[in-house]
Each structure stands twice: as structure tokens, then as C-alpha cells.
């Protein structure tokens, strides 16, 4: 990984994006997207994560966050590890999941290609953290995050995407307990 993409300032606010292996559209089902929103809220309440902005797309997530305990890398690693295990279990246990065998096979295939993984791999390894060092950069990354579902053609306005903090910034209450900046 390039030096450019590391958590150098442990107390900084970061923009990160990470995707499922092979860009598998896991989060088209509420049962799986709830794992992400519940896990974000758990990390906020119990692990010192401060989320300022987020958006969950069918195969990836964007976050603007910081870590109260100056451990953003550890926090993100633990989040990805927990959600990977939980999501795989949900997929395995879901009798209505028509894509189960295919998704698990893809995750197993990815895990076999990665010497750091035992078993299946759900998340791609890179996060590409970018420190948000100015209001201008923060605003650019927040707009990118919130407009992702609009650009993808899922909704006409960012606040219409329920798996995002865009509604919080328009006065509504979203699914994740964010700390608004502005």
C-alpha cells in the first residue's frame, strides 16, 4: 500500500471507502445492510468511533470518521472483521438467500488468493484513508459520499437514500448516530 494511504495522524478525521470482494452486491437486502448500520452504531456507542458522514451502497461503503481513542486503523480493522463474520453468518443462515452459494464461493475464492486470510474474505483489504485537512476537502468528500446514490441512478436527491447520512444534514434522523459538522 502506498504511504499516501495510511492513517498518519491518529487524531485526524478521515474519508475511507471499502468494498466487498469482486464488488458483490450484498447490501441490496435489508438484513445485510442492518448489520452495517448496527455495527456502526455499536462502534459509536462503545468503541469511540465518531461518524460524520456515511453512505452504504450495494457493494461498498464510504465513511468520514475519526477515533476518540486515536486508533482509526484499529477501529476500522475491527469493524471490518466483525462485519465480515456477521455478514457471512447472516448469508449462511438466510434460507431465502437465492445467491448464497455463489456469494460464499466468491468469498472463498478471494480468501484463497490472499495469504493473509484463512477461509472466506468478504471485504477487499484496502481502505485508502484520506485525511480531511481542510473544510474544503471535507465538503468535497461529504458531497462525493452523499451524491454517490444519485450518480448511480438509485435516487434523485441524496436525502432519499436511506442508507446514508444525507437525511441527517437535511434535518431528518438517519439510521446511524452521526456527529454533524457544519
PDB file of C-alpha atoms in Angstrom:
ATOM      1  CA  UNK A   1       0.000   0.000   0.000  1.00  0.00           C
ATOM      2  CA  UNK A   2       1.253   3.468  -0.805  1.00  0.00           C
ATOM      3  CA  UNK A   3       2.441   5.703   2.012  1.00  0.00           C
ATOM      4  CA  UNK A   4      -0.211   8.146   0.812  1.00  0.00           C
ATOM      5  CA  UNK A   5      -2.951   5.796   2.044  1.00  0.00           C
ATOM      6  CA  UNK A   6      -2.227   5.322   5.748  1.00  0.00           C
ATOM      7  CA  UNK A   7      -3.579   6.724   8.999  1.00  0.00           C
ATOM      8  CA  UNK A   8      -0.647   9.029   9.779  1.00  0.00           C
ATOM      9  CA  UNK A   9      -2.466  11.481  12.069  1.00  0.00           C
ATOM     10  CA  UNK A  10      -4.187   9.200  14.584  1.00  0.00           C
ATOM     11  CA  UNK A  11      -6.419  12.047  15.812  1.00  0.00           C
ATOM     12  CA  UNK A  12      -7.433  13.183  12.315  1.00  0.00           C
ATOM     13  CA  UNK A  13     -10.746  12.967  10.515  1.00  0.00           C
ATOM     14  CA  UNK A  14     -10.604  10.520   7.619  1.00  0.00           C
ATOM     15  CA  UNK A  15     -12.509   9.621   4.493  1.00  0.00           C
ATOM     16  CA  UNK A  16     -12.395   5.885   3.747  1.00  0.00           C
ATOM     17  CA  UNK A  17     -14.048   3.657   1.200  1.00  0.00           C
ATOM     18  CA  UNK A  18     -14.028  -0.093   1.088  1.00  0.00           C
ATOM     19  CA  UNK A  19     -15.833  -2.645  -0.997  1.00  0.00           C
ATOM     20  CA  UNK A  20     -16.830  -6.267  -0.938  1.00  0.00           C
ATOM     21  CA  UNK A  21     -14.623  -8.691  -2.830  1.00  0.00           C
ATOM     22  CA  UNK A  22     -15.462  -8.747  -6.528  1.00  0.00           C
ATOM     23  CA  UNK A  23     -17.873  -5.890  -5.773  1.00  0.00           C
ATOM     24  CA  UNK A  24     -20.575  -8.374  -4.727  1.00  0.00           C
ATOM     25  CA  UNK A  25     -23.893  -6.551  -4.235  1.00  0.00           C
ATOM     26  CA  UNK A  26     -24.532  -7.812  -0.711  1.00  0.00           C
ATOM     27  CA  UNK A  27     -26.290  -4.726   0.637  1.00  0.00           C
ATOM     28  CA  UNK A  28     -29.323  -4.912  -1.599  1.00  0.00           C
ATOM     29  CA  UNK A  29     -31.071  -6.776   1.220  1.00  0.00           C
ATOM     30  CA  UNK A  30     -32.039  -5.007   4.438  1.00  0.00           C
ATOM     31  CA  UNK A  31     -30.939  -7.927   6.614  1.00  0.00           C
ATOM     32  CA  UNK A  32     -27.347  -7.303   5.468  1.00  0.00           C
ATOM     33  CA  UNK A  33     -27.406  -3.500   5.442  1.00  0.00           C
ATOM     34  CA  UNK A  34     -28.704  -3.639   9.040  1.00  0.00           C
ATOM     35  CA  UNK A  35     -25.513  -5.443  10.038  1.00  0.00           C
ATOM     36  CA  UNK A  36     -23.562  -2.397   8.853  1.00  0.00           C
ATOM     37  CA  UNK A  37     -25.774   0.249  10.478  1.00  0.00           C
ATOM     38  CA  UNK A  38     -25.988  -1.736  13.745  1.00  0.00           C
ATOM     39  CA  UNK A  39     -22.208  -2.205  13.765  1.00  0.00           C
ATOM     40  CA  UNK A  40     -21.561   1.474  13.103  1.00  0.00           C
ATOM     41  CA  UNK A  41     -23.877   2.415  15.964  1.00  0.00           C
ATOM     42  CA  UNK A  42     -22.152  -0.118  18.243  1.00  0.00           C
ATOM     43  CA  UNK A  43     -18.723   1.320  17.384  1.00  0.00           C
ATOM     44  CA  UNK A  44     -20.022   4.828  18.015  1.00  0.00           C
ATOM     45  CA  UNK A  45     -21.510   3.910  21.383  1.00  0.00           C
ATOM     46  CA  UNK A  46     -18.836   1.517  22.642  1.00  0.00           C
ATOM     47  CA  UNK A  47     -15.580   1.936  20.719  1.00  0.00           C
ATOM     48  CA  UNK A  48     -15.089   5.684  20.348  1.00  0.00           C
ATOM     49  CA  UNK A  49     -15.908   5.960  16.659  1.00  0.00           C
ATOM     50  CA  UNK A  50     -17.151   9.369  15.577  1.00  0.00           C
ATOM     51  CA  UNK A  51     -19.021   9.197  12.263  1.00  0.00           C
ATOM     52  CA  UNK A  52     -19.627  12.491  10.484  1.00  0.00           C
ATOM     53  CA  UNK A  53     -20.849  11.123   7.184  1.00  0.00           C
ATOM     54  CA  UNK A  54     -21.582   7.716   5.679  1.00  0.00           C
ATOM     55  CA  UNK A  55     -23.210   6.015   2.737  1.00  0.00           C
ATOM     56  CA  UNK A  56     -23.757   2.317   2.150  1.00  0.00           C
ATOM     57  CA  UNK A  57     -24.051   1.325  -1.483  1.00  0.00           C
ATOM     58  CA  UNK A  58     -24.917  -2.187  -2.740  1.00  0.00           C
ATOM     59  CA  UNK A  59     -21.271  -3.306  -2.735  1.00  0.00           C
ATOM     60  CA  UNK A  60     -19.301  -0.690  -0.815  1.00  0.00           C
ATOM     61  CA  UNK A  61     -19.309   1.890   1.945  1.00  0.00           C
ATOM     62  CA  UNK A  62     -17.984   5.433   2.313  1.00  0.00           C
ATOM     63  CA  UNK A  63     -17.256   6.862   5.761  1.00  0.00           C
ATOM     64  CA  UNK A  64     -15.994  10.107   7.174  1.00  0.00           C
ATOM     65  CA  UNK A  65     -14.927   9.293  10.693  1.00  0.00           C
ATOM     66  CA  UNK A  66     -12.443   9.795  13.482  1.00  0.00           C
ATOM     67  CA  UNK A  67     -11.446   7.793  16.539  1.00  0.00           C
ATOM     68  CA  UNK A  68     -11.743   9.242  20.028  1.00  0.00           C
ATOM     69  CA  UNK A  69      -9.002   6.877  21.215  1.00  0.00           C
ATOM     70  CA  UNK A  70      -6.628   7.870  18.383  1.00  0.00           C
ATOM     71  CA  UNK A  71      -6.803   4.401  16.827  1.00  0.00           C
ATOM     72  CA  UNK A  72      -8.564   4.810  13.471  1.00  0.00           C
ATOM     73  CA  UNK A  73      -6.734   1.905  11.826  1.00  0.00           C
ATOM     74  CA  UNK A  74      -7.510  -0.499  14.666  1.00  0.00           C
ATOM     75  CA  UNK A  75     -11.107   0.673  14.808  1.00  0.00           C
ATOM     76  CA  UNK A  76     -11.633   0.174  11.089  1.00  0.00           C
ATOM     77  CA  UNK A  77      -9.887  -3.223  11.152  1.00  0.00           C
ATOM     78  CA  UNK A  78     -12.127  -4.411  13.999  1.00  0.00           C
ATOM     79  CA  UNK A  79     -15.244  -3.065  12.256  1.00  0.00           C
ATOM     80  CA  UNK A  80     -14.398  -4.878   9.027  1.00  0.00           C
ATOM     81  CA  UNK A  81     -13.516  -8.103  10.842  1.00  0.00           C
ATOM     82  CA  UNK A  82     -16.719  -8.110  12.881  1.00  0.00           C
ATOM     83  CA  UNK A  83     -18.986  -7.235   9.959  1.00  0.00           C
ATOM     84  CA  UNK A  84     -17.297  -9.822   7.755  1.00  0.00           C
ATOM     85  CA  UNK A  85     -18.005 -12.616  10.230  1.00  0.00           C
ATOM     86  CA  UNK A  86     -21.527 -11.391  10.974  1.00  0.00           C
ATOM     87  CA  UNK A  87     -22.454 -10.931   7.309  1.00  0.00           C
ATOM     88  CA  UNK A  88     -21.132 -14.357   6.324  1.00  0.00           C
ATOM     89  CA  UNK A  89     -23.202 -15.916   9.120  1.00  0.00           C
ATOM     90  CA  UNK A  90     -26.300 -13.987   8.015  1.00  0.00           C
ATOM     91  CA  UNK A  91     -25.824 -15.159   4.434  1.00  0.00           C
ATOM     92  CA  UNK A  92     -25.320 -18.785   5.505  1.00  0.00           C
ATOM     93  CA  UNK A  93     -28.330 -18.703   7.856  1.00  0.00           C
ATOM     94  CA  UNK A  94     -30.678 -16.929   5.423  1.00  0.00           C
ATOM     95  CA  UNK A  95     -32.958 -19.605   3.882  1.00  0.00           C
ATOM     96  CA  UNK A  96     -34.318 -17.027   1.413  1.00  0.00           C
ATOM     97  CA  UNK A  97     -30.925 -16.048   0.012  1.00  0.00           C
ATOM     98  CA  UNK A  98     -31.026 -17.202  -3.612  1.00  0.00           C
ATOM     99  CA  UNK A  99     -27.418 -16.082  -4.207  1.00  0.00           C
ATOM    100  CA  UNK A 100     -25.973 -17.868  -1.153  1.00  0.00           C
ATOM    101  CA  UNK A 101     -23.799 -20.491  -2.863  1.00  0.00           C
ATOM    102  CA  UNK A 102     -22.465 -18.017  -5.409  1.00  0.00           C
ATOM    103  CA  UNK A 103     -21.613 -15.324  -2.815  1.00  0.00           C
ATOM    104  CA  UNK A 104     -19.909 -17.802  -0.487  1.00  0.00           C
ATOM    105  CA  UNK A 105     -17.985 -19.296  -3.411  1.00  0.00           C
ATOM    106  CA  UNK A 106     -16.784 -15.824  -4.454  1.00  0.00           C
ATOM    107  CA  UNK A 107     -15.681 -15.039  -0.890  1.00  0.00           C
ATOM    108  CA  UNK A 108     -13.905 -18.398  -0.644  1.00  0.00           C
ATOM    109  CA  UNK A 109     -12.198 -17.754  -3.977  1.00  0.00           C
ATOM    110  CA  UNK A 110     -10.987 -14.355  -2.749  1.00  0.00           C
ATOM    111  CA  UNK A 111      -9.767 -15.858   0.525  1.00  0.00           C
ATOM    112  CA  UNK A 112      -7.699 -18.490  -1.286  1.00  0.00           C
ATOM    113  CA  UNK A 113      -5.956 -15.761  -3.298  1.00  0.00           C
ATOM    114  CA  UNK A 114      -4.989 -13.852  -0.142  1.00  0.00           C
ATOM    115  CA  UNK A 115      -2.279 -15.298   2.103  1.00  0.00           C
ATOM    116  CA  UNK A 116      -3.460 -13.074   4.991  1.00  0.00           C
ATOM    117  CA  UNK A 117      -6.906 -14.700   5.051  1.00  0.00           C
ATOM    118  CA  UNK A 118      -7.991 -18.042   6.423  1.00  0.00           C
ATOM    119  CA  UNK A 119     -11.278 -19.128   4.889  1.00  0.00           C
ATOM    120  CA  UNK A 120     -13.555 -16.661   3.153  1.00  0.00           C
ATOM    121  CA  UNK A 121     -12.839 -12.982   2.514  1.00  0.00           C
ATOM    122  CA  UNK A 122     -15.753 -10.545   2.421  1.00  0.00           C
ATOM    123  CA  UNK A 123     -14.061  -7.119   2.297  1.00  0.00           C
ATOM    124  CA  UNK A 124     -11.332  -6.008  -0.045  1.00  0.00           C
ATOM    125  CA  UNK A 125      -8.274  -5.210   2.051  1.00  0.00           C
ATOM    126  CA  UNK A 126      -7.581  -1.619   1.108  1.00  0.00           C
ATOM    127  CA  UNK A 127      -9.399   1.339   2.672  1.00  0.00           C
ATOM    128  CA  UNK A 128      -7.451   4.213   1.139  1.00  0.00           C
ATOM    129  CA  UNK A 129      -7.787   6.583   4.126  1.00  0.00           C
ATOM    130  CA  UNK A 130      -7.534  10.226   3.177  1.00  0.00           C
ATOM    131  CA  UNK A 131      -7.108  12.736   5.984  1.00  0.00           C
ATOM    132  CA  UNK A 132      -9.520  15.655   5.675  1.00  0.00           C
ATOM    133  CA  UNK A 133      -7.207  18.536   6.481  1.00  0.00           C
ATOM    134  CA  UNK A 134      -9.494  21.427   5.494  1.00  0.00           C
ATOM    135  CA  UNK A 135     -13.166  22.359   5.334  1.00  0.00           C
ATOM    136  CA  UNK A 136     -12.948  22.405   1.555  1.00  0.00           C
ATOM    137  CA  UNK A 137     -11.669  18.807   1.407  1.00  0.00           C
ATOM    138  CA  UNK A 138     -14.247  17.722   3.999  1.00  0.00           C
ATOM    139  CA  UNK A 139     -17.061  19.271   1.944  1.00  0.00           C
ATOM    140  CA  UNK A 140     -15.781  17.651  -1.260  1.00  0.00           C
ATOM    141  CA  UNK A 141     -15.681  14.177   0.330  1.00  0.00           C
ATOM    142  CA  UNK A 142     -19.050  14.653   2.023  1.00  0.00           C
ATOM    143  CA  UNK A 143     -20.644  15.670  -1.294  1.00  0.00           C
ATOM    144  CA  UNK A 144     -18.996  12.707  -3.017  1.00  0.00           C
ATOM    145  CA  UNK A 145     -20.339  10.373  -0.319  1.00  0.00           C
ATOM    146  CA  UNK A 146     -23.876  11.731  -0.267  1.00  0.00           C
ATOM    147  CA  UNK A 147     -24.210  12.047  -4.051  1.00  0.00           C
ATOM    148  CA  UNK A 148     -22.950   8.502  -4.717  1.00  0.00           C
ATOM    149  CA  UNK A 149     -26.500   7.022  -4.898  1.00  0.00           C
ATOM    150  CA  UNK A 150     -27.625   9.919  -7.120  1.00  0.00           C
ATOM    151  CA  UNK A 151     -24.748   9.415  -9.549  1.00  0.00           C
ATOM    152  CA  UNK A 152     -25.507   5.673  -9.562  1.00  0.00           C
ATOM    153  CA  UNK A 153     -29.103   6.472 -10.546  1.00  0.00           C
ATOM    154  CA  UNK A 154     -30.760   4.991  -7.451  1.00  0.00           C
ATOM    155  CA  UNK A 155     -32.363   8.242  -6.243  1.00  0.00           C
ATOM    156  CA  UNK A 156     -32.880  11.801  -7.460  1.00  0.00           C
ATOM    157  CA  UNK A 157     -31.786  13.503  -4.233  1.00  0.00           C
ATOM    158  CA  UNK A 158     -29.144  12.371  -1.714  1.00  0.00           C
ATOM    159  CA  UNK A 159     -31.538  12.588   1.236  1.00  0.00           C
ATOM    160  CA  UNK A 160     -33.800   9.986  -0.407  1.00  0.00           C
ATOM    161  CA  UNK A 161     -31.181   7.259   0.082  1.00  0.00           C
ATOM    162  CA  UNK A 162     -31.950   5.777   3.497  1.00  0.00           C
ATOM    163  CA  UNK A 163     -28.543   4.100   3.824  1.00  0.00           C
ATOM    164  CA  UNK A 164     -26.762   7.418   4.181  1.00  0.00           C
ATOM    165  CA  UNK A 165     -26.308  10.377   6.475  1.00  0.00           C
ATOM    166  CA  UNK A 166     -27.631  12.780   3.820  1.00  0.00           C
ATOM    167  CA  UNK A 167     -31.023  12.921   5.542  1.00  0.00           C
ATOM    168  CA  UNK A 168     -29.348  13.986   8.812  1.00  0.00           C
ATOM    169  CA  UNK A 169     -27.913  17.016   7.030  1.00  0.00           C
ATOM    170  CA  UNK A 170     -31.421  17.987   5.854  1.00  0.00           C
ATOM    171  CA  UNK A 171     -32.955  17.860   9.336  1.00  0.00           C
ATOM    172  CA  UNK A 172     -34.183  14.261   9.470  1.00  0.00           C
ATOM    173  CA  UNK A 173     -32.887  11.472  11.716  1.00  0.00           C
ATOM    174  CA  UNK A 174     -30.930   8.766   9.902  1.00  0.00           C
ATOM    175  CA  UNK A 175     -30.058   5.182  10.810  1.00  0.00           C
ATOM    176  CA  UNK A 176     -26.615   5.951  12.278  1.00  0.00           C
ATOM    177  CA  UNK A 177     -25.881   8.309  15.173  1.00  0.00           C
ATOM    178  CA  UNK A 178     -23.620  10.750  13.390  1.00  0.00           C
ATOM    179  CA  UNK A 179     -21.945  13.917  14.618  1.00  0.00           C
ATOM    180  CA  UNK A 180     -22.766  16.588  12.062  1.00  0.00           C
ATOM    181  CA  UNK A 181     -20.077  19.015  11.003  1.00  0.00           C
ATOM    182  CA  UNK A 182     -21.162  22.384   9.590  1.00  0.00           C
TER     183      UNK A 182
END
